[in-house]
Amino acid sequence: MLMLPSINASLAFNTLPVLLVIVPLLLSIAAFTRLLSIRHQLVIGIPLIALGNATGAWLVDHNLALVLDGWLLGGWALPIGIRWALEPTSLVLLTLTTVVAIAASLSSAGDRIKRHEYWTLWWLMWAALNTLWLSRDLFNVYVALELLSLSAAGLVALSPKDPYGFSALRYVLVALIASLLYLLGVGLMYGTHATLDIDLLSERATSDTLHAIAALCMTLGLMMKAALVPLHSWLPQAHSRSSPAVSAMLSAVVVAVALYWLWQLWLGPFQVLSMQPLFAFLGGLSLLWGGINALQQTQLKRLIAYSTISQMGYALLLLSLSTDADSHALAQQGATTLLVAHGLAKAGLFLAAGYLVFYHQGDQLQRLTGSAYRYPWLWAGFALCAASLVGLPPSGGFVGKWWLFMGLWEQQRWLSATAFLLGTLLTAAYLTRVVAIALRPTSIAATKTYPLTRLSAIPLLLGCLAWGVGITLVIHSGYLSLPSIDRTTRFFALPALLIWPLILLWQYRHPSPPSRFFAVILWLTALFHVIALTSQDWLTFYTALAWLGILGWLLILHGKASTTPQAGRTYLAMMLVAEVLLFAATASMALQGSLAFEKATFASLSVATALLVGGGLAIKSGVLGVHGWLPIAHPAAPALASALLSGVMIKLGVLGALRLTPDNASAVTAGEMLFYWGVLAALYGGVQGTFSGTPKTVLAWSSVGQIGLLSAAIGVLLLSPDNQALRTVIMLLVISHGLAKSALFMGAGQWGTLSGRQRRIIGAGMTVAALTLVGVPFSGGLYIKSWLTYSMGTQGFAGELLTFASIATAGAMLRYGWLLLKQPAADAPLNTAPLVSRWLWAGWWLLCASAWLVPLIWQWWLPYPGSWMAANIKALGVVAVCTGVAAVIFYLRTTRNVTMYNITLPAVPLLPWHHASRIRLAWLVERRLRHWFVMGLCLLLTSLASIFVSCLVALK
């Protein structure tokens, strides 16, 4: 009985190479001789290979020594023999290969590819990949690489998109040159050490000239196979012209295996050569060059192919890190996770692209216009894979990038970190561009809609797997904490509990816009808003913010204005910049300590981390200087979307600042500068709103002003974090402004559909909300501003400056009312269900009244420190003054044509994407890289760069 487990383990150990390598080789022979049908090949091969993979996972999980010792093929002992082994990293990538190959095999079977030569090469490629993950002998790796390259090139040649075999021939020639270079390095290593076992070479290798030459040859060969810039020009043609299943395998695992062996060499035998600067340069170059060229493509599959070039740059950055640092193990784990997440996502993208190209009879991006509404589940899979590739938390792509970036941050690789973040922005740009085209409404009727098959769900499943990897790792690592409701959460939840039910019910009863997709986005936005409010750690909060940024973009895209596409791009661009800043801050915070809010404060963070957090939260909130999306997005978005963006979503930046400023934190001297900047923003936003031309633009500028007021208050709180009264007043301002602004945006959106009698009723409610923002006598707004003035004065600041901010806000609200009055009334009520409409408008009236009354209720717990009657009399004088000033401004504007200089960030231009590849310099350079002479020149330059770096290292 005691020997049974060892017998089972030994049996599993001995059958592992048979299942993983011998089975696909036998199936290749069966396909070539036609002994088995394609269906029988799949029925036999897929379960047996999956069983071998599961057996290997069981062996590694039990840490059996025989797995680490490996298999000695033919019984020959080291150093002469060939050894196979299974390690945790190779097991993970072997599992990736199994999953992707099964998905691609099923897709090929679904496409009814019945050519036996196709399946002969397919099983050969699978066997070669498994051999490469198991092998520990460099010559055995050479043989497997040759088999892999020849079978992959043959599969490319069988594609109908490459009828003359030009792409396949280029692939073969590049692979042969790469193999010869690799073989030359192998010969040099064997001639020196009389062994090719990589573990023995790691013990014997030195940093002399011979080893440097061998390293150069083998590295160049593997770089060509991994398509790293500038040796990449063969990949876009080969991957884009292959069948979808072949493209999925090439981009997901075939390219990754070459990069894996670069890791093995440079973290093993060649580690003593210290070529980190070269790999930092090449990794950053691949990241940026691949992303730039992907951004300018007009064909879907070529865009995804260039994305592969860019994504390989991330993994190469691992070799730019010193192995002596504490974070190297985490960075290596992140790079491995990144390869897995990239493989799953890229396979899903290529398989989805294959279906889309077939359904739309073309690969041009413009053909995909409106496609998301015809094939929503297919695009859901595409979007999930794209989000993981971008690194939206908590996907596998995010976890891999996060851990790898932590290594760059800790070792202060600032240039590599900058390239890392720019590459992330480029990835988001070219993938969201594709999604935006698919979501763009089209007036052209579809000629034919194809029914989706069951196999078309494979991209969705792969996308779910990519996300499952990340979620599993985040939970296993203990980064996330359970949601909780504390005092701050209750304050921020109050406006949400009033706004969200009304908006969701409004969309259900009177859809505006009438889109089921818009309703789904609203529900998802509500979910992530709840997650943000109840989060107790920074990672959960950042995850919710990232999702809300994407969902906000999708909400804006449902607007009907002509400026909606430009507004969506501007909003998305700024949100992506904020996500990148917060991503870098998250990595830094994790390195400095815990991500829990009770331990992470502005005072405890480094200056760089605090600036990253502050910059990201400032963009999210629309603070002056990074406010450019607010006056552009709000006029173009649907009214319900604007109500959410201004009412609850921009307040999350304030919530983040409060979470990082607990009452037991130390003072931060930057609070004084933030105070005066916030007062300037309050004045500037009100003045700009006074000179705006549409009601929603006025409200957008008013939000800039109110966020400025909140910024000034937070600046004072940074200097005195223990001031509980000020903290309470800040949260009351969040409540009042959120309720009032949501009501005003919803009212502006419905104003054109109301009759004269309805306008009088609704106008009264809008007047209540507007006067609350101004802070008229006996309003909650006055109570809040009076308390803010008192708190700022006690800290030595000029709190009376808020009076001028109130005057500017009053001008904006008068302008808002004037613009509404100029709009003609509807002849009859638009709504056909008056009872339902009355209930909806009653809920809307509740928003207006709550904005006025809720802050006043707090006088029972937080009495105003002074004469409340004197404050009201002073406010009455301010209202009189500002009314007169506004009248003069309106007169000057209408009679003298006086305008104000509008300082906003430039909008992202509408690029001519269908002509992009004809006008960009990158396209011209990329065309030259396809010539053999230029490829040889790049190979020579890369060699010279390697020699130069090695000489510098030797001199040191």
PDB file of C-alpha atoms in Angstrom, residues 95 176 197 244 259 344 352 361 472 514 655 707 772 820 829 831 841 851 896 903 905 941 947 950:
ATOM      1  CA  THR A  95      -0.716  24.576 -20.431  1.00  0.00           C
ATOM      2  CA  LEU A 176      16.574  29.381 -41.773  1.00  0.00           C
ATOM      3  CA  ASP A 197      22.613  20.884 -21.074  1.00  0.00           C
ATOM      4  CA  PRO A 244      -7.381  32.376 -38.142  1.00  0.00           C
ATOM      5  CA  LEU A 259      11.255  34.579 -26.213  1.00  0.00           C
ATOM      6  CA  LEU A 344      -5.007  33.667 -24.433  1.00  0.00           C
ATOM      7  CA  ALA A 352     -12.671  36.589 -33.463  1.00  0.00           C
ATOM      8  CA  GLN A 361     -16.291  39.659 -46.500  1.00  0.00           C
ATOM      9  CA  THR A 472      -7.278  34.032  -9.442  1.00  0.00           C
ATOM     10  CA  PRO A 514     -33.454  53.872 -26.848  1.00  0.00           C
ATOM     11  CA  LEU A 655     -13.274  60.096  -2.493  1.00  0.00           C
ATOM     12  CA  ILE A 707     -14.496  70.701  -8.307  1.00  0.00           C
ATOM     13  CA  THR A 772     -28.285  75.702  -4.003  1.00  0.00           C
ATOM     14  CA  LEU A 820     -33.182  77.469 -21.445  1.00  0.00           C
ATOM     15  CA  PRO A 829     -46.145  66.663 -23.687  1.00  0.00           C
ATOM     16  CA  ASN A 831     -44.596  61.312 -22.683  1.00  0.00           C
ATOM     17  CA  TRP A 841     -40.595  63.887 -12.181  1.00  0.00           C
ATOM     18  CA  ALA A 851     -29.699  69.278  -2.631  1.00  0.00           C
ATOM     19  CA  ARG A 896     -20.402  94.458 -27.924  1.00  0.00           C
ATOM     20  CA  ILE A 903      -8.323  77.670 -21.905  1.00  0.00           C
ATOM     21  CA  LEU A 905      -6.850  71.045 -23.432  1.00  0.00           C
ATOM     22  CA  LEU A 941      23.359  47.031 -36.682  1.00  0.00           C
ATOM     23  CA  ILE A 947      29.224  44.263 -29.375  1.00  0.00           C
ATOM     24  CA  SER A 950      29.478  44.179 -24.306  1.00  0.00           C
TER      25      SER A 950
END
